[in-house]
């Protein structure tokens, strides 16, 4: 009975992955089409990749997107990590639950509402829309993600580690940099990667707060899709998919390496 359930579970997983990835692989396959449309495949060609790399505007937008994603995820990781430390240090459970609820509200709020709120906020402040407004918005919606990734590691941490460090004469800064932050590294890394991916593919919030000729990849693809998507977009999507795979693989191998090193240290102490 158990083996039968396991077999059906495997079949279900295969079907689900096929449904999820078939459109992506079809999109990548069509990027090598010598023709101009996805409907009629007229032979393999790299012509659309050549068009992509000769499109200076698209390359600039790709650069904008990665700069925004890297800066926003880096700053959000720093702010979110210290925000998680602040929430963790609150002793009163009532206040801590309020802070957690405020953090989680931003995670579940519709992107359209968040984007419209930022637009009204920047307009009231008289700030021009462009790189700065997009960066600040991405930092704002990425911070709750980092907090959510770091807090579980803080809850797992044994308080005796901090007590032992203080007993050995470590000051607050040394406890933070040599005990707490190294222990939180997996959660911090997870928060950074999550914030980076959220920023990279965000559309709704960016659509509201971009301006002055500044654009990101998601907004540009949407604008071009209204006029008919060219296979240049397929080529770009294929490259972005490969980059995403490399990021996921890199994060996986980093986690595997850290786990293996911890296990090795544990066996050495035993």
GROMACS .gro file of C-alpha atoms in nm:
model
  270
    1UNK     CA    1   0.000   0.000   0.000
    2UNK     CA    2   0.281   0.237   0.096
    3UNK     CA    3   0.474   0.155  -0.223
    4UNK     CA    4   0.162   0.221  -0.433
    5UNK     CA    5   0.109   0.560  -0.266
    6UNK     CA    6   0.475   0.644  -0.321
    7UNK     CA    7   0.447   0.555  -0.690
    8UNK     CA    8   0.142   0.776  -0.739
    9UNK     CA    9   0.315   1.056  -0.551
   10UNK     CA   10   0.610   1.032  -0.790
   11UNK     CA   11   0.376   1.038  -1.090
   12UNK     CA   12   0.201   1.344  -0.949
   13UNK     CA   13   0.535   1.523  -0.903
   14UNK     CA   14   0.644   1.442  -1.259
   15UNK     CA   15   0.314   1.573  -1.401
   16UNK     CA   16   0.334   1.892  -1.194
   17UNK     CA   17   0.692   1.961  -1.302
   18UNK     CA   18   0.596   1.901  -1.665
   19UNK     CA   19   0.310   2.150  -1.637
   20UNK     CA   20   0.537   2.407  -1.473
   21UNK     CA   21   0.844   2.370  -1.694
   22UNK     CA   22   0.700   2.279  -2.035
   23UNK     CA   23   0.610   2.643  -2.122
   24UNK     CA   24   0.959   2.756  -2.017
   25UNK     CA   25   1.133   2.493  -2.229
   26UNK     CA   26   0.904   2.574  -2.522
   27UNK     CA   27   0.994   2.942  -2.486
   28UNK     CA   28   1.366   2.854  -2.483
   29UNK     CA   29   1.324   2.623  -2.783
   30UNK     CA   30   1.153   2.900  -2.981
   31UNK     CA   31   1.439   3.138  -2.905
   32UNK     CA   32   1.646   2.936  -3.156
   33UNK     CA   33   1.382   2.973  -3.428
   34UNK     CA   34   1.515   3.127  -3.748
   35UNK     CA   35   1.170   3.275  -3.812
   36UNK     CA   36   1.006   3.572  -3.649
   37UNK     CA   37   0.715   3.400  -3.473
   38UNK     CA   38   0.673   3.117  -3.225
   39UNK     CA   39   0.402   2.944  -3.427
   40UNK     CA   40   0.616   2.841  -3.725
   41UNK     CA   41   0.957   2.687  -3.656
   42UNK     CA   42   1.172   2.733  -3.967
   43UNK     CA   43   1.507   2.605  -3.843
   44UNK     CA   44   1.769   2.660  -3.575
   45UNK     CA   45   1.942   2.996  -3.562
   46UNK     CA   46   2.111   3.232  -3.315
   47UNK     CA   47   1.981   3.540  -3.497
   48UNK     CA   48   1.759   3.649  -3.207
   49UNK     CA   49   2.050   3.626  -2.962
   50UNK     CA   50   2.245   3.849  -3.199
   51UNK     CA   51   1.956   4.096  -3.205
   52UNK     CA   52   1.945   4.090  -2.826
   53UNK     CA   53   2.314   4.173  -2.784
   54UNK     CA   54   2.290   4.450  -3.043
   55UNK     CA   55   1.989   4.610  -2.868
   56UNK     CA   56   2.159   4.874  -2.651
   57UNK     CA   57   1.834   4.979  -2.483
   58UNK     CA   58   1.754   4.625  -2.374
   59UNK     CA   59   2.109   4.569  -2.245
   60UNK     CA   60   2.085   4.891  -2.044
   61UNK     CA   61   1.752   4.778  -1.897
   62UNK     CA   62   1.901   4.439  -1.804
   63UNK     CA   63   2.187   4.623  -1.631
   64UNK     CA   64   1.936   4.848  -1.450
   65UNK     CA   65   1.743   4.542  -1.334
   66UNK     CA   66   2.048   4.365  -1.193
   67UNK     CA   67   2.184   4.682  -1.027
   68UNK     CA   68   1.848   4.743  -0.858
   69UNK     CA   69   1.822   4.377  -0.753
   70UNK     CA   70   2.176   4.364  -0.611
   71UNK     CA   71   2.162   4.697  -0.428
   72UNK     CA   72   1.811   4.648  -0.290
   73UNK     CA   73   1.876   4.290  -0.176
   74UNK     CA   74   2.208   4.388  -0.014
   75UNK     CA   75   2.062   4.684   0.174
   76UNK     CA   76   1.744   4.494   0.262
   77UNK     CA   77   1.956   4.207   0.397
   78UNK     CA   78   2.149   4.442   0.626
   79UNK     CA   79   1.837   4.625   0.748
   80UNK     CA   80   1.629   4.307   0.771
   81UNK     CA   81   1.896   4.120   0.969
   82UNK     CA   82   1.918   4.393   1.231
   83UNK     CA   83   1.539   4.422   1.223
   84UNK     CA   84   1.511   4.051   1.304
   85UNK     CA   85   1.762   4.097   1.588
   86UNK     CA   86   1.551   4.384   1.719
   87UNK     CA   87   1.229   4.183   1.707
   88UNK     CA   88   1.400   3.884   1.870
   89UNK     CA   89   1.531   4.100   2.154
   90UNK     CA   90   1.183   4.226   2.247
   91UNK     CA   91   1.083   4.056   2.572
   92UNK     CA   92   0.712   4.134   2.579
   93UNK     CA   93   0.532   3.879   2.363
   94UNK     CA   94   0.245   4.118   2.290
   95UNK     CA   95   0.474   4.381   2.137
   96UNK     CA   96   0.673   4.112   1.953
   97UNK     CA   97   0.355   3.970   1.798
   98UNK     CA   98   0.251   4.320   1.686
   99UNK     CA   99   0.589   4.373   1.518
  100UNK     CA  100   0.570   4.032   1.349
  101UNK     CA  101   0.218   4.105   1.228
  102UNK     CA  102   0.326   4.439   1.083
  103UNK     CA  103   0.613   4.261   0.907
  104UNK     CA  104   0.388   3.988   0.768
  105UNK     CA  105   0.123   4.233   0.645
  106UNK     CA  106   0.367   4.357   0.380
  107UNK     CA  107   0.424   3.999   0.265
  108UNK     CA  108   0.058   3.923   0.208
  109UNK     CA  109  -0.054   4.265   0.082
  110UNK     CA  110  -0.129   4.280  -0.294
  111UNK     CA  111   0.157   4.427  -0.496
  112UNK     CA  112  -0.083   4.671  -0.662
  113UNK     CA  113  -0.172   4.825  -0.325
  114UNK     CA  114   0.194   4.844  -0.223
  115UNK     CA  115   0.290   5.003  -0.555
  116UNK     CA  116   0.008   5.257  -0.538
  117UNK     CA  117   0.100   5.342  -0.178
  118UNK     CA  118   0.461   5.407  -0.273
  119UNK     CA  119   0.348   5.621  -0.567
  120UNK     CA  120   0.131   5.838  -0.340
  121UNK     CA  121   0.412   5.855  -0.081
  122UNK     CA  122   0.676   5.970  -0.331
  123UNK     CA  123   0.432   6.218  -0.487
  124UNK     CA  124   0.352   6.375  -0.149
  125UNK     CA  125   0.725   6.406  -0.077
  126UNK     CA  126   0.782   6.564  -0.416
  127UNK     CA  127   1.037   6.300  -0.517
  128UNK     CA  128   1.089   6.234  -0.886
  129UNK     CA  129   1.022   5.881  -1.006
  130UNK     CA  130   1.316   5.686  -1.141
  131UNK     CA  131   1.613   5.491  -1.012
  132UNK     CA  132   1.585   5.621  -0.655
  133UNK     CA  133   1.212   5.553  -0.618
  134UNK     CA  134   1.245   5.202  -0.761
  135UNK     CA  135   1.542   5.123  -0.535
  136UNK     CA  136   1.368   5.245  -0.220
  137UNK     CA  137   1.051   5.052  -0.305
  138UNK     CA  138   1.242   4.730  -0.366
  139UNK     CA  139   1.432   4.770  -0.040
  140UNK     CA  140   1.103   4.826   0.145
  141UNK     CA  141   0.924   4.515   0.017
  142UNK     CA  142   1.239   4.300   0.050
  143UNK     CA  143   1.303   4.374   0.419
  144UNK     CA  144   1.009   4.161   0.548
  145UNK     CA  145   1.138   3.868   0.340
  146UNK     CA  146   1.481   3.890   0.504
  147UNK     CA  147   1.326   3.919   0.850
  148UNK     CA  148   1.120   3.607   0.782
  149UNK     CA  149   1.436   3.415   0.678
  150UNK     CA  150   1.656   3.528   0.968
  151UNK     CA  151   1.411   3.502   1.261
  152UNK     CA  152   1.383   3.119   1.256
  153UNK     CA  153   1.763   3.091   1.285
  154UNK     CA  154   1.754   3.327   1.583
  155UNK     CA  155   1.484   3.116   1.746
  156UNK     CA  156   1.695   2.802   1.690
  157UNK     CA  157   2.010   2.955   1.841
  158UNK     CA  158   2.103   2.829   2.186
  159UNK     CA  159   2.128   3.121   2.428
  160UNK     CA  160   2.415   2.943   2.603
  161UNK     CA  161   2.637   3.039   2.309
  162UNK     CA  162   2.594   3.406   2.394
  163UNK     CA  163   2.633   3.341   2.767
  164UNK     CA  164   2.954   3.147   2.707
  165UNK     CA  165   3.098   3.425   2.490
  166UNK     CA  166   3.015   3.686   2.755
  167UNK     CA  167   3.167   3.468   3.029
  168UNK     CA  168   3.487   3.457   2.825
  169UNK     CA  169   3.501   3.837   2.822
  170UNK     CA  170   3.349   3.918   2.483
  171UNK     CA  171   3.184   4.257   2.454
  172UNK     CA  172   2.854   4.319   2.273
  173UNK     CA  173   3.019   4.388   1.936
  174UNK     CA  174   3.230   4.071   1.957
  175UNK     CA  175   2.926   3.863   2.052
  176UNK     CA  176   2.741   4.003   1.752
  177UNK     CA  177   3.018   3.963   1.494
  178UNK     CA  178   3.179   3.639   1.619
  179UNK     CA  179   2.885   3.443   1.756
  180UNK     CA  180   2.545   3.566   1.639
  181UNK     CA  181   2.611   3.671   1.277
  182UNK     CA  182   2.816   3.358   1.189
  183UNK     CA  183   2.535   3.142   1.328
  184UNK     CA  184   2.278   3.338   1.124
  185UNK     CA  185   2.476   3.313   0.798
  186UNK     CA  186   2.250   3.048   0.634
  187UNK     CA  187   1.938   3.254   0.713
  188UNK     CA  188   2.104   3.576   0.596
  189UNK     CA  189   2.213   3.410   0.271
  190UNK     CA  190   1.862   3.271   0.217
  191UNK     CA  191   1.714   3.615   0.279
  192UNK     CA  192   1.955   3.776   0.032
  193UNK     CA  193   1.876   3.525  -0.244
  194UNK     CA  194   1.501   3.553  -0.183
  195UNK     CA  195   1.515   3.934  -0.187
  196UNK     CA  196   1.728   3.925  -0.503
  197UNK     CA  197   1.482   3.702  -0.690
  198UNK     CA  198   1.179   3.900  -0.573
  199UNK     CA  199   1.340   4.223  -0.690
  200UNK     CA  200   1.455   4.072  -1.018
  201UNK     CA  201   1.108   3.971  -1.137
  202UNK     CA  202   0.894   4.236  -0.968
  203UNK     CA  203   0.651   4.410  -1.201
  204UNK     CA  204   0.353   4.555  -1.016
  205UNK     CA  205   0.538   4.773  -0.764
  206UNK     CA  206   0.800   4.884  -1.019
  207UNK     CA  207   0.532   4.974  -1.272
  208UNK     CA  208   0.390   5.234  -1.031
  209UNK     CA  209   0.716   5.395  -0.918
  210UNK     CA  210   0.930   5.399  -1.234
  211UNK     CA  211   0.969   5.709  -1.450
  212UNK     CA  212   1.206   5.955  -1.617
  213UNK     CA  213   1.305   5.701  -1.881
  214UNK     CA  214   1.417   5.446  -1.620
  215UNK     CA  215   1.281   5.095  -1.667
  216UNK     CA  216   1.338   4.740  -1.551
  217UNK     CA  217   1.312   4.415  -1.738
  218UNK     CA  218   0.962   4.319  -1.622
  219UNK     CA  219   0.817   4.659  -1.713
  220UNK     CA  220   0.994   4.664  -2.050
  221UNK     CA  221   0.873   4.315  -2.144
  222UNK     CA  222   0.518   4.417  -2.052
  223UNK     CA  223   0.546   4.729  -2.269
  224UNK     CA  224   0.678   4.532  -2.565
  225UNK     CA  225   0.424   4.251  -2.519
  226UNK     CA  226   0.143   4.498  -2.587
  227UNK     CA  227   0.291   4.545  -2.934
  228UNK     CA  228   0.362   4.174  -2.987
  229UNK     CA  229   0.645   3.981  -2.825
  230UNK     CA  230   0.947   3.932  -3.050
  231UNK     CA  231   1.170   3.626  -3.020
  232UNK     CA  232   1.438   3.856  -2.883
  233UNK     CA  233   1.242   3.838  -2.557
  234UNK     CA  234   1.257   3.458  -2.579
  235UNK     CA  235   1.635   3.475  -2.612
  236UNK     CA  236   1.659   3.705  -2.312
  237UNK     CA  237   1.425   3.481  -2.111
  238UNK     CA  238   1.641   3.178  -2.193
  239UNK     CA  239   1.953   3.355  -2.066
  240UNK     CA  240   1.772   3.472  -1.751
  241UNK     CA  241   1.649   3.118  -1.686
  242UNK     CA  242   2.003   2.983  -1.709
  243UNK     CA  243   2.128   3.255  -1.474
  244UNK     CA  244   1.851   3.164  -1.227
  245UNK     CA  245   1.950   2.798  -1.245
  246UNK     CA  246   2.312   2.889  -1.175
  247UNK     CA  247   2.209   3.100  -0.874
  248UNK     CA  248   1.996   2.818  -0.734
  249UNK     CA  249   2.274   2.564  -0.796
  250UNK     CA  250   2.527   2.794  -0.632
  251UNK     CA  251   2.308   2.842  -0.326
  252UNK     CA  252   2.252   2.464  -0.306
  253UNK     CA  253   2.625   2.384  -0.319
  254UNK     CA  254   2.702   2.653  -0.060
  255UNK     CA  255   2.447   2.496   0.175
  256UNK     CA  256   2.585   2.149   0.108
  257UNK     CA  257   2.939   2.269   0.176
  258UNK     CA  258   2.835   2.437   0.503
  259UNK     CA  259   2.643   2.128   0.615
  260UNK     CA  260   2.936   1.900   0.535
  261UNK     CA  261   3.176   2.127   0.725
  262UNK     CA  262   2.946   2.135   1.029
  263UNK     CA  263   2.911   1.756   1.026
  264UNK     CA  264   3.288   1.719   0.998
  265UNK     CA  265   3.340   1.950   1.293
  266UNK     CA  266   3.077   1.757   1.493
  267UNK     CA  267   3.250   1.424   1.427
  268UNK     CA  268   3.585   1.579   1.516
  269UNK     CA  269   3.454   1.694   1.854
  270UNK     CA  270   3.289   1.357   1.916
   0.00000   0.00000   0.00000
